[in-house]
JSON list of C-alpha atoms in Angstrom, two decimals:
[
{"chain": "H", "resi": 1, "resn": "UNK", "atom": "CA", "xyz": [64.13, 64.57, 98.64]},
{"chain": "H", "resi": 2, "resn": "UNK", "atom": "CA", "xyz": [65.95, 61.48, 99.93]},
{"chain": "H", "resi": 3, "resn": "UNK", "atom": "CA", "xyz": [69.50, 60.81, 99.13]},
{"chain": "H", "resi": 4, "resn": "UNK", "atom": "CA", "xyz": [71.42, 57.68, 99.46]},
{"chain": "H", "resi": 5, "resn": "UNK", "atom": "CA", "xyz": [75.09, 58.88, 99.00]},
{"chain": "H", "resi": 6, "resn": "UNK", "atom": "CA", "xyz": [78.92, 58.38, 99.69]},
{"chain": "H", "resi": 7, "resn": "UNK", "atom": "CA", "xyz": [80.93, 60.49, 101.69]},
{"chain": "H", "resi": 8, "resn": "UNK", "atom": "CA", "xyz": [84.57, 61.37, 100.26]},
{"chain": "H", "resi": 9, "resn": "UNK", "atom": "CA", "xyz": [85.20, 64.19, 102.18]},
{"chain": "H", "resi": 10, "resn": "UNK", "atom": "CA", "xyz": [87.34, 62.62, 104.99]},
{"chain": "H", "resi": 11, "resn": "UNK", "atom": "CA", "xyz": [86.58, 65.38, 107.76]},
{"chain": "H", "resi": 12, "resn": "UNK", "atom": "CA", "xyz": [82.94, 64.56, 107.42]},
{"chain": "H", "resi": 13, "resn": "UNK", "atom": "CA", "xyz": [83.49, 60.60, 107.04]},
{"chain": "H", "resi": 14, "resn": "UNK", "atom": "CA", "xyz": [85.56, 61.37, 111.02]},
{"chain": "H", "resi": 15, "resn": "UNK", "atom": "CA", "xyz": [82.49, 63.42, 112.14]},
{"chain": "H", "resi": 16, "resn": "UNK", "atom": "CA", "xyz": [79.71, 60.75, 111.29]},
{"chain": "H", "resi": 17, "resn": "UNK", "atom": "CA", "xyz": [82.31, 58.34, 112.60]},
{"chain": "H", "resi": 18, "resn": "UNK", "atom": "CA", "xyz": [82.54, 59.29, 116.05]},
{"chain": "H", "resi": 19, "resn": "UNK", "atom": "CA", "xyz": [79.07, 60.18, 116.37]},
{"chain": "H", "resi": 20, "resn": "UNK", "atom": "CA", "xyz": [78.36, 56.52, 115.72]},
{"chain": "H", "resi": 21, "resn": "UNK", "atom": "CA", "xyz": [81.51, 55.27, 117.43]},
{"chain": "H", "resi": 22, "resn": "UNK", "atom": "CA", "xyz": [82.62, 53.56, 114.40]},
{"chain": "H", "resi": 23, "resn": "UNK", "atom": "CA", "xyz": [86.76, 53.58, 114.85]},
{"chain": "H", "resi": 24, "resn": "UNK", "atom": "CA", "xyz": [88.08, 55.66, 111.56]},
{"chain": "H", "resi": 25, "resn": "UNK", "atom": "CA", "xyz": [90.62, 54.17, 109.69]},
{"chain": "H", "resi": 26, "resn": "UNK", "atom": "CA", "xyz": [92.33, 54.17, 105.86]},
{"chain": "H", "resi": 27, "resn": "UNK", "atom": "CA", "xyz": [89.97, 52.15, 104.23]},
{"chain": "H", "resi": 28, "resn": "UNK", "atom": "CA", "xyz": [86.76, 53.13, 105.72]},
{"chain": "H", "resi": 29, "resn": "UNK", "atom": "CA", "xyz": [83.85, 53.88, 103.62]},
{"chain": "H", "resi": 30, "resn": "UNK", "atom": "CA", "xyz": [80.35, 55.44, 104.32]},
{"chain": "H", "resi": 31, "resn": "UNK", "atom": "CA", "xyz": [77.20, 55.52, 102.60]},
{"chain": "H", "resi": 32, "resn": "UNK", "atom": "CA", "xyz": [74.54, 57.94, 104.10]},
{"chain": "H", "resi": 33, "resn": "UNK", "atom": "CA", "xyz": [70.81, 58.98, 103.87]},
{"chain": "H", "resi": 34, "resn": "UNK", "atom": "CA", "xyz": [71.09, 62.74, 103.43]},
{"chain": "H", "resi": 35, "resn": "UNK", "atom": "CA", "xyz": [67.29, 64.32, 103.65]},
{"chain": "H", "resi": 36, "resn": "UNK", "atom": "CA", "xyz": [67.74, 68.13, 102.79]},
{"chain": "H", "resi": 37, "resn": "UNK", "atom": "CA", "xyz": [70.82, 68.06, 104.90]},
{"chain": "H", "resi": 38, "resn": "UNK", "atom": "CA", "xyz": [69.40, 65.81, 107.41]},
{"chain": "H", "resi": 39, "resn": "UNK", "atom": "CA", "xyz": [71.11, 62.38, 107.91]},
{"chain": "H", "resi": 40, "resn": "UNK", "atom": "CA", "xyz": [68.62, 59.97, 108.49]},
{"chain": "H", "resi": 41, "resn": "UNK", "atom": "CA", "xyz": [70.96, 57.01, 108.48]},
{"chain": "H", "resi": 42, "resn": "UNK", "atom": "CA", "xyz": [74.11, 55.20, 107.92]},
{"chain": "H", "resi": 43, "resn": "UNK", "atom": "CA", "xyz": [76.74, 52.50, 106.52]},
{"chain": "H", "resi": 44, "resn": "UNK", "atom": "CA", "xyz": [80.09, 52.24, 107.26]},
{"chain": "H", "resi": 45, "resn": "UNK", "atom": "CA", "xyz": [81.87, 49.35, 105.33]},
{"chain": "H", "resi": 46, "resn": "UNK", "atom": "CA", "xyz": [85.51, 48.15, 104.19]},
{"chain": "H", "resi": 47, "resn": "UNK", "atom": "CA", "xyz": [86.33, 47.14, 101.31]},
{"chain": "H", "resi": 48, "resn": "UNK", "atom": "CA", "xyz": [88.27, 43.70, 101.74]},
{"chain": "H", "resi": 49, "resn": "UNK", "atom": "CA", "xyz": [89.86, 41.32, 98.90]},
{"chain": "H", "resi": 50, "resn": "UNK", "atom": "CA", "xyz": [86.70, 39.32, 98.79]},
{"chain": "H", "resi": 51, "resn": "UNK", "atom": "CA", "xyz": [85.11, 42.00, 98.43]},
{"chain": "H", "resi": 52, "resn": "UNK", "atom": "CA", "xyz": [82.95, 44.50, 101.54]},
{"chain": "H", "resi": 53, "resn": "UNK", "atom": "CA", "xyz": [82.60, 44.09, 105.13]},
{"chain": "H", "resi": 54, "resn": "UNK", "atom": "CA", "xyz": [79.74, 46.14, 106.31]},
{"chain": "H", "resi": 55, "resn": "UNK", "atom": "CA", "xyz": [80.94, 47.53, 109.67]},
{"chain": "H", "resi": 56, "resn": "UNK", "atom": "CA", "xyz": [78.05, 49.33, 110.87]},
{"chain": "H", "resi": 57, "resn": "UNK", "atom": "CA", "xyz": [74.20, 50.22, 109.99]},
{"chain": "H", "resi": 58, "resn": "UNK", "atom": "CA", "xyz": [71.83, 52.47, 111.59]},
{"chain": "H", "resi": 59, "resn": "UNK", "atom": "CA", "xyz": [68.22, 53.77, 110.10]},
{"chain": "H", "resi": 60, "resn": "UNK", "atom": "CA", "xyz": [67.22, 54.80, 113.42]},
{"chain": "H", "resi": 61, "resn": "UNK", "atom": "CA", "xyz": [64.98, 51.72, 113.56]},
{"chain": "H", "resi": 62, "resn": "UNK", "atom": "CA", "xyz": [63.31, 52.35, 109.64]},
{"chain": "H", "resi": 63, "resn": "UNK", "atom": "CA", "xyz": [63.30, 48.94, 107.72]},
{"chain": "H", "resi": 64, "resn": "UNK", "atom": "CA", "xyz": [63.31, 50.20, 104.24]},
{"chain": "H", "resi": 65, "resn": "UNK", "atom": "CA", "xyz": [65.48, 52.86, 104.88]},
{"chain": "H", "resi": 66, "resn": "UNK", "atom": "CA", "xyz": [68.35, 50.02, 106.57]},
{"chain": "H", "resi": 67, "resn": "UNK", "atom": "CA", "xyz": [67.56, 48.23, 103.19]},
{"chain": "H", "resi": 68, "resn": "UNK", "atom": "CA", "xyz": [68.14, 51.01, 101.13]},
{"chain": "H", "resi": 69, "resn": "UNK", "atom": "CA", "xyz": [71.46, 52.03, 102.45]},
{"chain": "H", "resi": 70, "resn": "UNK", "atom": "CA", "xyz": [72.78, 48.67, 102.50]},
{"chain": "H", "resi": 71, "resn": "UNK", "atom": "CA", "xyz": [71.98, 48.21, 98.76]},
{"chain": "H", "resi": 72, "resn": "UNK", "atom": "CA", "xyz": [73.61, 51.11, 98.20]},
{"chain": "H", "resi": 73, "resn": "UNK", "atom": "CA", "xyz": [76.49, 50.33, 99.59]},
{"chain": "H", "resi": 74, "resn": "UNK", "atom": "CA", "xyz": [76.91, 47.32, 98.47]},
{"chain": "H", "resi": 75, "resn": "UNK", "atom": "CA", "xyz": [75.90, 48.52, 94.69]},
{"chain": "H", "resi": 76, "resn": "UNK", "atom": "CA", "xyz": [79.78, 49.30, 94.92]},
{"chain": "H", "resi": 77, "resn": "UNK", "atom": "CA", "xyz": [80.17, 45.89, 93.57]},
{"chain": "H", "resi": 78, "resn": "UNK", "atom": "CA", "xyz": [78.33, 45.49, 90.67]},
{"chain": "H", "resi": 79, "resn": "UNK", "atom": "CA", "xyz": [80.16, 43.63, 87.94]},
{"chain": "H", "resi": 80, "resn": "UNK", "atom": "CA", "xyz": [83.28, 42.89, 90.16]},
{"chain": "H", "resi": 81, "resn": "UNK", "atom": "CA", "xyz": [84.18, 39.22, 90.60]},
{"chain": "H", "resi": 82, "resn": "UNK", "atom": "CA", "xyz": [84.87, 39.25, 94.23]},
{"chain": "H", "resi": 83, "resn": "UNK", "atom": "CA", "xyz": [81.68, 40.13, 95.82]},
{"chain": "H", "resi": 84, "resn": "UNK", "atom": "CA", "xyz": [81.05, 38.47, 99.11]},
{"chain": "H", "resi": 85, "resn": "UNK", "atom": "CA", "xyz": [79.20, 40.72, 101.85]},
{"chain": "H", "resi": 86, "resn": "UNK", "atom": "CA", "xyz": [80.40, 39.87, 104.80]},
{"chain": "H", "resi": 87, "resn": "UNK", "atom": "CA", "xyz": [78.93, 41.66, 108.03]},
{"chain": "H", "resi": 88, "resn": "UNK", "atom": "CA", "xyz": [80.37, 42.91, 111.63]},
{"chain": "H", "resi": 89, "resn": "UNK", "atom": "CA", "xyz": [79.25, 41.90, 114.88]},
{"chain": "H", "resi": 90, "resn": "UNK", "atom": "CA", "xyz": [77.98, 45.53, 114.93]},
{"chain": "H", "resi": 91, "resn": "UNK", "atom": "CA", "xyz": [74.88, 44.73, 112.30]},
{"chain": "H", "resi": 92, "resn": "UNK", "atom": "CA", "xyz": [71.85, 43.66, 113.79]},
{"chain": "H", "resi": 93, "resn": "UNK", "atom": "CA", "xyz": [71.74, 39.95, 112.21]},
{"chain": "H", "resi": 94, "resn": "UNK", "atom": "CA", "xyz": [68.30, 39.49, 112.87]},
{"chain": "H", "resi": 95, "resn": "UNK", "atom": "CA", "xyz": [67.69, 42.59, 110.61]},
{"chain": "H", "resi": 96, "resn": "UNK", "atom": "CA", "xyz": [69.77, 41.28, 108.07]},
{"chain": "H", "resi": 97, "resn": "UNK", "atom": "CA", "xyz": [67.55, 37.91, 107.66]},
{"chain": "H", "resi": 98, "resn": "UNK", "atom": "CA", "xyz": [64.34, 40.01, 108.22]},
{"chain": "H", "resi": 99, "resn": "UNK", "atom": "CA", "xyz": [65.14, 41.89, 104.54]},
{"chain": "H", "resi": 100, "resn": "UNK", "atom": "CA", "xyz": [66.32, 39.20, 103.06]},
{"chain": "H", "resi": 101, "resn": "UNK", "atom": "CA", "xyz": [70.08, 40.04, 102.78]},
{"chain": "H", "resi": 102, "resn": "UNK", "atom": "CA", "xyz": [70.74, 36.50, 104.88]},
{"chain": "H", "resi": 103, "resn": "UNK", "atom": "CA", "xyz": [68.86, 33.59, 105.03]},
{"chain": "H", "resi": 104, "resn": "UNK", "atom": "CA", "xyz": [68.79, 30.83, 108.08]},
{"chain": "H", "resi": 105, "resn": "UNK", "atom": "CA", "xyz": [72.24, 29.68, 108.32]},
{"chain": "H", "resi": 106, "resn": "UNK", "atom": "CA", "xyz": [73.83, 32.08, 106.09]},
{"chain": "H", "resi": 107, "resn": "UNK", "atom": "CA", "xyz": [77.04, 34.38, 107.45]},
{"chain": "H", "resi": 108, "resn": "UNK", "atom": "CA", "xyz": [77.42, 36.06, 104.29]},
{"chain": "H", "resi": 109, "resn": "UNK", "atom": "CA", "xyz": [75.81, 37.51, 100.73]},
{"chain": "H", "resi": 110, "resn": "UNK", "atom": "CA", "xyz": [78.07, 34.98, 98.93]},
{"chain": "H", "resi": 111, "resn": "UNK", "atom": "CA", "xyz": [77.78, 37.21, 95.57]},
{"chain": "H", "resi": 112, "resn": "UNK", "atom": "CA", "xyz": [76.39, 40.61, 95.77]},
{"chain": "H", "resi": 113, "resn": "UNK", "atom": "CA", "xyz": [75.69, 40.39, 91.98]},
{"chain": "H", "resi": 114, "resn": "UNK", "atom": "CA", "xyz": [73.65, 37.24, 92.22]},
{"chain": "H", "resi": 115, "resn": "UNK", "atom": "CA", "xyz": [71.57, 38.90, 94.93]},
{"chain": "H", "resi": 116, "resn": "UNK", "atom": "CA", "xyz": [70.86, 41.95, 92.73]},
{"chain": "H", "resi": 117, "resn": "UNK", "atom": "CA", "xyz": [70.04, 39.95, 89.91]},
{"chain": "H", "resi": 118, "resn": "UNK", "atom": "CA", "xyz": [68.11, 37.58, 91.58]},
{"chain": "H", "resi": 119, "resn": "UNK", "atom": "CA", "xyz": [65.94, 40.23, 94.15]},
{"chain": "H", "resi": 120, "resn": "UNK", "atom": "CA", "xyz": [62.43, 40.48, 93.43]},
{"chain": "H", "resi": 121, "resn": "UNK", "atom": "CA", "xyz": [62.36, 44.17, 94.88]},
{"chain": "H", "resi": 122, "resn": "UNK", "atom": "CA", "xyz": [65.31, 45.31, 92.62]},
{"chain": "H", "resi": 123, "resn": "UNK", "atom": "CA", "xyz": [63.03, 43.66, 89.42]},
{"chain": "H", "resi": 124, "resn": "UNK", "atom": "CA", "xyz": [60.10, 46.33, 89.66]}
]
């Protein structure tokens, strides 16, 4: 069965961090896709005043699964007031508008709230 799920234990946050060359530091937070003790995929994120930065994503090229782990990551902010998703460099951008989380133009999920309420895929 497929698990999308934190990591709090530090020494494995470092592991999965250097595999993916993501630099490690205080605030760093992962999300993973854990299939019978198989990761499958990643998110690294912050979490910044306004909210997350998503540092890094990788579904090893799987759309829904990419989707998946960036919702639940940024689930984290559900019912918080400062909710902007902002995204690294590092994040395919092109992805990002291809699932919907941007649209033309766009930088930023201004409100991850609004975007949960207002998802069509997170209403079924």
């Amino acid at each position: 069965m497929l698990k999308l799920m934190p990591v709090t234990n530090r020494e494995a946050l470092e592991r999965y961090a250097a595999a993916y060359n993501v630099p490690v530091d205080e605030g760093l937070c992962l999300t993973i896709a854990d299939q019978r003790g198989e990761c499958l995929g990643v998110c690294f994120y912050h979490f910044t005043p306004e909210g997350m930065q998503i540092e890094y994503a990788d579904a090893n090229g799987d759309g829904d699964l990419f989707d998946g782990l960036l919702r639940a990551s940024m689930a984290a902010l559900m019912d918080k007031p400062e909710d902007t998703v902002t995204f690294s460099d590092r994040v395919d951008h092109e992805l990002l508008r291809a699932w919907s989380f941007l649209k033309e133009g766009e930088v930023c999920v201004k409100s991850a709230n609004a975007f949960f309420e207002t998802c069509k895929k997170c209403k079924n």
